[in-house]
PDB file of C-alpha atoms in Angstrom:
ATOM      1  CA  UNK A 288     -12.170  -9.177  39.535  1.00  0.00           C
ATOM      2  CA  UNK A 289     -14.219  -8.837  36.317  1.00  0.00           C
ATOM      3  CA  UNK A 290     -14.877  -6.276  34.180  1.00  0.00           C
ATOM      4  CA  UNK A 291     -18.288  -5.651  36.198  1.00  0.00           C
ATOM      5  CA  UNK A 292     -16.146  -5.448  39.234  1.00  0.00           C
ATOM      6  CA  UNK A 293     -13.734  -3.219  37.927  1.00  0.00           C
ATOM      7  CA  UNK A 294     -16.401  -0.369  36.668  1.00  0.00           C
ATOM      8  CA  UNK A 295     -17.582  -0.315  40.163  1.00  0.00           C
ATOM      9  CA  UNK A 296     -14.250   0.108  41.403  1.00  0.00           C
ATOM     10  CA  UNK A 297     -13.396   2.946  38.638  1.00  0.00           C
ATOM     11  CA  UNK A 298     -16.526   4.374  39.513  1.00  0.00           C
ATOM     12  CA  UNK A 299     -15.735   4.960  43.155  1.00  0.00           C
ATOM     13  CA  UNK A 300     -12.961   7.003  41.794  1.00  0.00           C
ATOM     14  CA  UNK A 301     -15.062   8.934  39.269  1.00  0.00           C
ATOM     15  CA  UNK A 302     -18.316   9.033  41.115  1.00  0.00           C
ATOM     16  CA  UNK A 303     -20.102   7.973  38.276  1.00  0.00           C
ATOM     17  CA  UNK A 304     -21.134   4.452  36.840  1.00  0.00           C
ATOM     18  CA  UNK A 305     -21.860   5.436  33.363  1.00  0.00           C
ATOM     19  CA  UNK A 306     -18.882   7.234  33.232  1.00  0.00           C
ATOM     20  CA  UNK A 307     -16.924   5.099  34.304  1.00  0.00           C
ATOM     21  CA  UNK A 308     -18.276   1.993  31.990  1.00  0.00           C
ATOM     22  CA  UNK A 309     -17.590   4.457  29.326  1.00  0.00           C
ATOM     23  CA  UNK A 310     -14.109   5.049  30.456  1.00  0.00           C
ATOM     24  CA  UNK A 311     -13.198   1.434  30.466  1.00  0.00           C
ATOM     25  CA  UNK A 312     -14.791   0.088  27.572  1.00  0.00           C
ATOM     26  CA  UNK A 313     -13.066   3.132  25.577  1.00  0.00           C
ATOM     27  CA  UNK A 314      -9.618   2.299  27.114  1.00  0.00           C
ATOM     28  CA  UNK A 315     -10.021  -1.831  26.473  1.00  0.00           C
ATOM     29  CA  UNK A 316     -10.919  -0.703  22.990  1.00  0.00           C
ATOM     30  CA  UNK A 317      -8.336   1.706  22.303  1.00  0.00           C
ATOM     31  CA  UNK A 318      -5.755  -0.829  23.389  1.00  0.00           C
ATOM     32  CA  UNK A 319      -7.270  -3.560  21.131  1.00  0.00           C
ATOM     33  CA  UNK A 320      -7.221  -2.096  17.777  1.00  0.00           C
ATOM     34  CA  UNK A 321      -4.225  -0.767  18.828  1.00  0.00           C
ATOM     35  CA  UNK A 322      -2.149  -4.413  19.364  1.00  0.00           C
ATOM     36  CA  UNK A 323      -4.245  -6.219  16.424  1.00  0.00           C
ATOM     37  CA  UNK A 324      -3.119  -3.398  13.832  1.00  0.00           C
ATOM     38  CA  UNK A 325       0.509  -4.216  14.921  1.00  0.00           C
ATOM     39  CA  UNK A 326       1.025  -1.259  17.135  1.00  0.00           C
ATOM     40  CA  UNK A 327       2.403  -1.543  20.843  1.00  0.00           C
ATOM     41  CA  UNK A 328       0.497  -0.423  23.908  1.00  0.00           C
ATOM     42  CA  UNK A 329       2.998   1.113  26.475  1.00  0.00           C
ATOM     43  CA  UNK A 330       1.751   2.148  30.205  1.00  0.00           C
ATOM     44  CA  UNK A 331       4.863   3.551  32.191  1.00  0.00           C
ATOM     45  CA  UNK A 332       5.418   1.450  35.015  1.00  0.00           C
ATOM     46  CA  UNK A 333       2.313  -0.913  34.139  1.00  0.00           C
ATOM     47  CA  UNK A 334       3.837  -2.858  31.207  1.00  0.00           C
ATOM     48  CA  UNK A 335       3.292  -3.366  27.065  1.00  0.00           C
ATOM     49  CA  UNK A 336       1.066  -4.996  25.113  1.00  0.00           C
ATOM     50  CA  UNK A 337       2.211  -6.056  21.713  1.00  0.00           C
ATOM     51  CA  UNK A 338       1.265  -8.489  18.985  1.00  0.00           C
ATOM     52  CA  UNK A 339       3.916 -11.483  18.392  1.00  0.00           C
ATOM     53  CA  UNK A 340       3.728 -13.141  15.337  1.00  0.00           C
ATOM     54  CA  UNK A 341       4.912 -17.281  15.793  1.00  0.00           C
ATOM     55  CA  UNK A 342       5.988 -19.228  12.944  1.00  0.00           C
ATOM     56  CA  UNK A 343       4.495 -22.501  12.171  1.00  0.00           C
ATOM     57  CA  UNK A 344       6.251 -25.308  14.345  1.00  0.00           C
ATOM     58  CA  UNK A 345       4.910 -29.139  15.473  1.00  0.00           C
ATOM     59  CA  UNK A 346       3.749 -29.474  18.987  1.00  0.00           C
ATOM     60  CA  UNK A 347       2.581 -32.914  20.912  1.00  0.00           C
ATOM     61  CA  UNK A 348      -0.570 -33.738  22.146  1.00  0.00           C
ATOM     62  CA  UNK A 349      -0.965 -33.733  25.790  1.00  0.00           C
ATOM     63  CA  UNK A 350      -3.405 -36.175  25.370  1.00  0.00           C
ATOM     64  CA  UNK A 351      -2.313 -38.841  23.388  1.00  0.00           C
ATOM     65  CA  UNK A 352       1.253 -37.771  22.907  1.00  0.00           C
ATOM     66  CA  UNK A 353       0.752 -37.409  19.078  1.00  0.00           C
ATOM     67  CA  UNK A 354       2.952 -34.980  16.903  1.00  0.00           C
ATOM     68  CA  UNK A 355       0.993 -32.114  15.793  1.00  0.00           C
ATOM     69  CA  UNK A 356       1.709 -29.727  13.545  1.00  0.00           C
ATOM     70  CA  UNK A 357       0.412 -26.204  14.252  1.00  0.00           C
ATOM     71  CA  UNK A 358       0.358 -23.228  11.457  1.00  0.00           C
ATOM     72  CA  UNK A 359       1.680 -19.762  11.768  1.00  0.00           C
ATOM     73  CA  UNK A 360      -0.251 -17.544  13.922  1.00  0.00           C
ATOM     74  CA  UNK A 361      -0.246 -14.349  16.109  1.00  0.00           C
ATOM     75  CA  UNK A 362      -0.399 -14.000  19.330  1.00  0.00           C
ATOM     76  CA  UNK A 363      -1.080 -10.690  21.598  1.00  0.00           C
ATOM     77  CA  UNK A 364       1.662 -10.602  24.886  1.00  0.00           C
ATOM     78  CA  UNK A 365       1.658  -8.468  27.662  1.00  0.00           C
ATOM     79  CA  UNK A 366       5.215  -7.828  29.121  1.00  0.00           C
ATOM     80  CA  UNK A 367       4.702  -6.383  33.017  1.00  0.00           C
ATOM     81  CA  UNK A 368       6.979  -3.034  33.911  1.00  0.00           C
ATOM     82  CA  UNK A 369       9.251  -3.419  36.259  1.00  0.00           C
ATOM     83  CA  UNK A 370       7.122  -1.240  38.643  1.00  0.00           C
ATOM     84  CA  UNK A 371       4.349  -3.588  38.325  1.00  0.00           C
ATOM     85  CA  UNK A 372       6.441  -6.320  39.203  1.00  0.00           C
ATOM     86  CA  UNK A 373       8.385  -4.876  42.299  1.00  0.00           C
ATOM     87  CA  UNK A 374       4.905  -4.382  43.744  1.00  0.00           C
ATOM     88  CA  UNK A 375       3.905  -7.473  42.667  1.00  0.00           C
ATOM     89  CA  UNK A 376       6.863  -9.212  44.530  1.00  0.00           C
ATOM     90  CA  UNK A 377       6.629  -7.104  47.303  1.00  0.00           C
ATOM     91  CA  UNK A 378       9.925  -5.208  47.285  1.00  0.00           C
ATOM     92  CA  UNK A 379       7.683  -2.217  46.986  1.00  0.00           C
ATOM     93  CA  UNK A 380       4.642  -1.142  49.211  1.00  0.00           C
ATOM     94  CA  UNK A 381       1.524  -0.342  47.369  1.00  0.00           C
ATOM     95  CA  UNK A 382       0.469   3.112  48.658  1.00  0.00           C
ATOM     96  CA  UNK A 383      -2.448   3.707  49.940  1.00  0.00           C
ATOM     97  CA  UNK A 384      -3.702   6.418  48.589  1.00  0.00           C
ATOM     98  CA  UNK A 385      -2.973   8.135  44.676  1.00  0.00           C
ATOM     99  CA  UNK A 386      -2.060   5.952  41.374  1.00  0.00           C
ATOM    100  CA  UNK A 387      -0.227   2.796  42.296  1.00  0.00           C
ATOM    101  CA  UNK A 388       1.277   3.152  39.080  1.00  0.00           C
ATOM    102  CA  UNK A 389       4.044   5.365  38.096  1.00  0.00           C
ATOM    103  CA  UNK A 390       2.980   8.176  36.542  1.00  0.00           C
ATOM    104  CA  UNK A 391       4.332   9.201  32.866  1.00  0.00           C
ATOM    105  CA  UNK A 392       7.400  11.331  32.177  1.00  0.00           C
ATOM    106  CA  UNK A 393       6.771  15.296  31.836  1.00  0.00           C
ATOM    107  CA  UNK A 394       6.489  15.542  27.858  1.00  0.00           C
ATOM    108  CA  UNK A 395       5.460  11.680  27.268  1.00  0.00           C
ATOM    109  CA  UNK A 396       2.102  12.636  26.978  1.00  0.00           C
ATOM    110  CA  UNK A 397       1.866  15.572  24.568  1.00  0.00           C
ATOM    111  CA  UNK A 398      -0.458  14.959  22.050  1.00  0.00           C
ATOM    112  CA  UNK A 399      -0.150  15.035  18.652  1.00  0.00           C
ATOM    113  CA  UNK A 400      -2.568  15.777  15.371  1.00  0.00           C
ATOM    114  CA  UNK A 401      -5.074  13.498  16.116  1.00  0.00           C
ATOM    115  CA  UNK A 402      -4.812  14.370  19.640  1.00  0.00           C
ATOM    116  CA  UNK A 403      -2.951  10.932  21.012  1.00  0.00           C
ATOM    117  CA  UNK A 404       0.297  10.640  22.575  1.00  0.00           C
ATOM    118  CA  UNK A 405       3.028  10.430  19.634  1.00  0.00           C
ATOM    119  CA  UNK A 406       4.973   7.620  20.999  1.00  0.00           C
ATOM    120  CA  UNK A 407       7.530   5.348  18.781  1.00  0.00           C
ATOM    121  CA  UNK A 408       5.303   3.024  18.468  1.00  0.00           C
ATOM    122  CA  UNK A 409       2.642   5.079  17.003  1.00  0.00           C
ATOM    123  CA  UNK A 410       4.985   6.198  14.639  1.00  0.00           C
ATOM    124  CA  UNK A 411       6.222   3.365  12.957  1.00  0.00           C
ATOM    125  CA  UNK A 412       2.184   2.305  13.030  1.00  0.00           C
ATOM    126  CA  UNK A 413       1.973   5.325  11.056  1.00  0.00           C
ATOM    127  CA  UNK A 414       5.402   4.415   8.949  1.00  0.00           C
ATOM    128  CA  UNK A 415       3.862   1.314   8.245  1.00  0.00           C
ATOM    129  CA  UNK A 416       0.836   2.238   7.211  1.00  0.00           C
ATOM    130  CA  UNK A 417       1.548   4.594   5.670  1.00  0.00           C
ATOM    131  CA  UNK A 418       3.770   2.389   3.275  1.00  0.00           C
ATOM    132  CA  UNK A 419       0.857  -0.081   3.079  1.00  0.00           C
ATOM    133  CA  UNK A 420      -1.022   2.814   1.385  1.00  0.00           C
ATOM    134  CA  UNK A 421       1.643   3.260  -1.063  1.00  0.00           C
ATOM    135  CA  UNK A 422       2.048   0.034  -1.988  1.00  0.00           C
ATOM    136  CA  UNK A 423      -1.819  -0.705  -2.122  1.00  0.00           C
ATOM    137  CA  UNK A 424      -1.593   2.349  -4.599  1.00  0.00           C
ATOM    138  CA  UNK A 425       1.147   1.445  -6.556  1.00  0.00           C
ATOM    139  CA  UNK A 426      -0.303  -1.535  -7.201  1.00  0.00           C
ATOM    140  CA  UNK A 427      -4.065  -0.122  -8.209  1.00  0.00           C
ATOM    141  CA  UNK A 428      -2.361   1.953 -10.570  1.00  0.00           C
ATOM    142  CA  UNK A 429      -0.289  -1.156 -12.173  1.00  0.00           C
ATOM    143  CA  UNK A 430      -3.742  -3.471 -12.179  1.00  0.00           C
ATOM    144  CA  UNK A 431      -4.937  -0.212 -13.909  1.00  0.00           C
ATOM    145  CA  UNK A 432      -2.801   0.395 -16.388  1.00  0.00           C
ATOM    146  CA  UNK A 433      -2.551  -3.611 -17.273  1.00  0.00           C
ATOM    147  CA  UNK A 434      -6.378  -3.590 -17.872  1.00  0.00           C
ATOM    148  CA  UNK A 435      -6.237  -0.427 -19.917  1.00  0.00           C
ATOM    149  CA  UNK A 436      -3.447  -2.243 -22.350  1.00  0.00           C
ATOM    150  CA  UNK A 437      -5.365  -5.336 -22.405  1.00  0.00           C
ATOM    151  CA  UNK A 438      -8.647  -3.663 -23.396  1.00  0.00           C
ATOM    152  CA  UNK A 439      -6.748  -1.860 -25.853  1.00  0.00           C
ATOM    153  CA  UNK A 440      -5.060  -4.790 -27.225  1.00  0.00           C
ATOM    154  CA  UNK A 441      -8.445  -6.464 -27.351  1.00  0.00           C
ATOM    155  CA  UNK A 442     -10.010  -3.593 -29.453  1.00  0.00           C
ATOM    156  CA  UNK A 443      -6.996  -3.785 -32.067  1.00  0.00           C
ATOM    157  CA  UNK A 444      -7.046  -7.367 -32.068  1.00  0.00           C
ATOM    158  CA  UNK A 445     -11.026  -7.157 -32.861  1.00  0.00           C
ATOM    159  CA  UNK A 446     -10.262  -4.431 -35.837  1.00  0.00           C
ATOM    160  CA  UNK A 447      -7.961  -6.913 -37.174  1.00  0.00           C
ATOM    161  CA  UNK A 448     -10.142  -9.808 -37.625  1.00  0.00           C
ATOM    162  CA  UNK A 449     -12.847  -7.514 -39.037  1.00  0.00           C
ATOM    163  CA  UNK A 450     -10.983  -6.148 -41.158  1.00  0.00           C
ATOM    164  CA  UNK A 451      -9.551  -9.603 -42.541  1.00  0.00           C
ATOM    165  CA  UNK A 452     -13.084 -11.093 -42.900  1.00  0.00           C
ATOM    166  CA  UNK A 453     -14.010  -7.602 -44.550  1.00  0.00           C
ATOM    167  CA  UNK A 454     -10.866  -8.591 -47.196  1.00  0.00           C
ATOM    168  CA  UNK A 455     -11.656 -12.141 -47.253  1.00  0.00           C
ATOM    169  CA  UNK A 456     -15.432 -11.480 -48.033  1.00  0.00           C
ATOM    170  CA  UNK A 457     -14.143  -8.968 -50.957  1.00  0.00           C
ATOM    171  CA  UNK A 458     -11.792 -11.350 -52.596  1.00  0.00           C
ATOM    172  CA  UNK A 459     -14.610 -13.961 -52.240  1.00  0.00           C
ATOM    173  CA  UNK A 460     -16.857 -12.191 -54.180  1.00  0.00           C
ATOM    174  CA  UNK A 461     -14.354 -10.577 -56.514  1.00  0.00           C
ATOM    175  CA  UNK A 462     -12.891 -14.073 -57.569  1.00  0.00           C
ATOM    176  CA  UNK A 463     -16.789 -15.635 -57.764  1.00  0.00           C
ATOM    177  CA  UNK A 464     -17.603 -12.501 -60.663  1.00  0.00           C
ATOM    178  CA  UNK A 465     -14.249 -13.468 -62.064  1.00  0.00           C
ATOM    179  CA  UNK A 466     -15.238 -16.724 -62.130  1.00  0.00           C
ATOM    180  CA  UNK A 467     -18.723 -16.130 -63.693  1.00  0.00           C
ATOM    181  CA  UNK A 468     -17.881 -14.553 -67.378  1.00  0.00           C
ATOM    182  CA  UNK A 469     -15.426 -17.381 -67.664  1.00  0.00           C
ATOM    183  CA  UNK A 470     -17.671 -20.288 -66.393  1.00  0.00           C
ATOM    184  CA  UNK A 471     -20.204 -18.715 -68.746  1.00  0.00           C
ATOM    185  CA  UNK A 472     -17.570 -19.129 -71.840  1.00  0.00           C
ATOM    186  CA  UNK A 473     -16.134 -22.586 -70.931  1.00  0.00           C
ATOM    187  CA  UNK A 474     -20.285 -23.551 -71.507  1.00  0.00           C
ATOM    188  CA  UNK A 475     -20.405 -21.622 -74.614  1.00  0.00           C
ATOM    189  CA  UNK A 476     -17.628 -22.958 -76.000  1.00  0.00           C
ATOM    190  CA  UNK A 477     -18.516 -26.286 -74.651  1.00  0.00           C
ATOM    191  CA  UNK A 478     -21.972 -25.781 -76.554  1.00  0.00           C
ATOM    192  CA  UNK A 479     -20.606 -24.599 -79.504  1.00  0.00           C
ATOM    193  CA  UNK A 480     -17.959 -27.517 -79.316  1.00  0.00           C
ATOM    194  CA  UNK A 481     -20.913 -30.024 -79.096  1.00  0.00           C
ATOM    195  CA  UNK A 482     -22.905 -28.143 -81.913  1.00  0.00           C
ATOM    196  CA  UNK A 483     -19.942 -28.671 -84.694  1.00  0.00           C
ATOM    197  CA  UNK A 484     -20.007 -32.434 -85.024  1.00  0.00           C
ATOM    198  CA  UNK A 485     -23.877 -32.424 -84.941  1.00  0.00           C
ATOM    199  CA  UNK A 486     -23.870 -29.972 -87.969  1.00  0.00           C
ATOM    200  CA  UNK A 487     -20.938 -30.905 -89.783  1.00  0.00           C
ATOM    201  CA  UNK A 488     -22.910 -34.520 -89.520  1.00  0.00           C
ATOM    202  CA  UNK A 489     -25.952 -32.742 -90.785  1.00  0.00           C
ATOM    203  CA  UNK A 490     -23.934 -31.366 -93.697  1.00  0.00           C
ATOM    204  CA  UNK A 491     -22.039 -34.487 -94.881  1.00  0.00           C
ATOM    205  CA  UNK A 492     -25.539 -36.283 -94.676  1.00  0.00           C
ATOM    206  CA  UNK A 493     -26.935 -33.413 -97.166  1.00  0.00           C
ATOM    207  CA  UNK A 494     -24.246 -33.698 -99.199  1.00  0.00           C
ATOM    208  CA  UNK A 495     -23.886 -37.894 -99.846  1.00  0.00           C
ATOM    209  CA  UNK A 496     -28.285 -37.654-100.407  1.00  0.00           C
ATOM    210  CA  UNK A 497     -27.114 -35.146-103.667  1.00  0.00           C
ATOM    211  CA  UNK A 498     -24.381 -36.928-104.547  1.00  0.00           C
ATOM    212  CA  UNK A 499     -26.801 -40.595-104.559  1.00  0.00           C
ATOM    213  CA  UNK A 500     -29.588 -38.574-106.091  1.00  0.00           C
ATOM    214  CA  UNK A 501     -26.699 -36.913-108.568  1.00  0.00           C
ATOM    215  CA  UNK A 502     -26.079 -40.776-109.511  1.00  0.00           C
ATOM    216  CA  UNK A 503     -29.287 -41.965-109.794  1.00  0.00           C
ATOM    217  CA  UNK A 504     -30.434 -39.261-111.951  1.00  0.00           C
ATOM    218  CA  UNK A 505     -27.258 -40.609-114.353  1.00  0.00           C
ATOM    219  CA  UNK A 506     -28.200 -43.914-114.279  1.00  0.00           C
ATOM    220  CA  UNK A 507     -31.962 -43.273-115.201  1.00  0.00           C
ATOM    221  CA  UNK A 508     -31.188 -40.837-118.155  1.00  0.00           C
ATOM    222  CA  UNK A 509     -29.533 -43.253-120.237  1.00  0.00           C
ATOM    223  CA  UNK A 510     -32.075 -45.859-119.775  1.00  0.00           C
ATOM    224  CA  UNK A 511     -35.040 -43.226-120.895  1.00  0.00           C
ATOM    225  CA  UNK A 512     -32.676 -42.262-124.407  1.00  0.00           C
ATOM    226  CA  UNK A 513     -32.322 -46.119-125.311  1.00  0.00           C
ATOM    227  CA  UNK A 514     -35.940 -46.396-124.552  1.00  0.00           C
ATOM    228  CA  UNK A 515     -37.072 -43.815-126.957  1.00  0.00           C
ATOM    229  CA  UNK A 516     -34.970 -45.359-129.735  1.00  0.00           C
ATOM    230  CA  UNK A 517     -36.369 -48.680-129.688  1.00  0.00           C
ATOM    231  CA  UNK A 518     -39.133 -46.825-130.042  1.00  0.00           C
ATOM    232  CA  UNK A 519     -38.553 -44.848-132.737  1.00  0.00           C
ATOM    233  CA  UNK A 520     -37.214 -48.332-134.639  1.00  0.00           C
ATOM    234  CA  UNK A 521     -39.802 -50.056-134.508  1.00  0.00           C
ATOM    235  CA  UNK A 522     -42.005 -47.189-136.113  1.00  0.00           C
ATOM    236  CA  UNK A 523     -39.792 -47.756-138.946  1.00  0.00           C
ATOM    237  CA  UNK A 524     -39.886 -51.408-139.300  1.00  0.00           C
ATOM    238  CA  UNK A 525     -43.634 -50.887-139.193  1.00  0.00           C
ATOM    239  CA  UNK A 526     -43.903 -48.082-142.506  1.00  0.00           C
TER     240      UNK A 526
END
């Protein structure tokens, strides 16, 4: 039987195709969200469905008999209920008419907030989940809070190294006006240094020309005096 075969068979019971299409496509659905979310699908006297989880493990190749190794997975089971199976083996007779499966306990099927059965299973679903949430939060807040201290870190870090360029900057250009008046003297006095020998040259150059005119002047004078005496001897030889 496949699934076309078994709408037509639910819709004998219903009278309706469409409904009954509905009814088992909701049903099929419902059970698979329920087993892949971790949950487990009980029918009373039909059996569970449940999702297994199997750890990683080597296997062989059929085939060529090679080792293989095969990585963790999950797996959906179905586990028959004993009801199921006695009619299966034949220690009970399928009736002919009415469910062939048992039908619930009185109570089982009470619904609950969201208007499905509250069974164990559904609860720890919810437990679970639940505690998913929670963690998923606690965590959102922690990445939160992380981000907010390194953004804040980053900001002071940034005021920092403005701040010590800002300094750095000041005492650069406080030391280069320092630096000025007193690169201006050392030239001065450099100048000034280089200035002294040139005039104390000039000076002692002045002062030898007197002194050599000085001499000359002496040594001329004489010479003039002796001159006018000859002179003035031989006028009187001559009266």
């Amino acid at each position: 039987m496949n699934k076309a075969q078994l709408v037509e068979a639910v819709a004998e019971q219903l009278g309706g195709r469409k409904a009954a299409a509905e009814a088992v496509d909701a049903v099929l659905d419902t059970m698979v969200r329920a087993v892949v979310a971790g949950d487990r699908v009980s029918v009373t006297g039909f059996g569970t469905f449940e999702k297994v989880e199997r750890s990683a493990r080597f296997a062989r190749n059929p085939q060529t008999g090679e080792r293989v190794k095969v990585k963790k997975t999950a797996v959906p089971r179905f586990r028959p209920g004993q009801g199921f199976k006695d009619l299966v083996a034949g220690s009970k007779k399928l009736p002919k008419d009415g469910p062939s499966v048992k039908k619930a306990p009185k109570g089982s099927l009470t619904p609950g907030k969201s208007g499905v059965a509250a069974t164990p299973a559904a609860k720890r679903a919810a437990t679970k989940r639940a505690a998913a949430a929670g963690a998923a939060t606690v965590t959102a807040t922690k990445k939160a809070a992380a981000k907010k201290t390194a953004t804040t870190a980053a900001k002071k870090a940034t005021a920092v190294k403005a701040a010590a360029t800002k300094t750095a900057a000041a005492s650069k250009t406080a030391t280069a006006k320092k630096a000025a008046p007193a690169k201006a003297a050392a030239s001065k006095t450099a100048t000034a240094k280089k200035a002294a020998p040139a005039k104390a040259a000039a000076k002692k150059t002045a002062t030898t020309a007197a002194k050599k005119a000085t001499a000359t002047a002496k040594k001329t004078a004489p010479a003039k005096k002796t001159t006018t005496r000859k002179t003035t001897a031989r006028k009187s030889t001559a009266k």
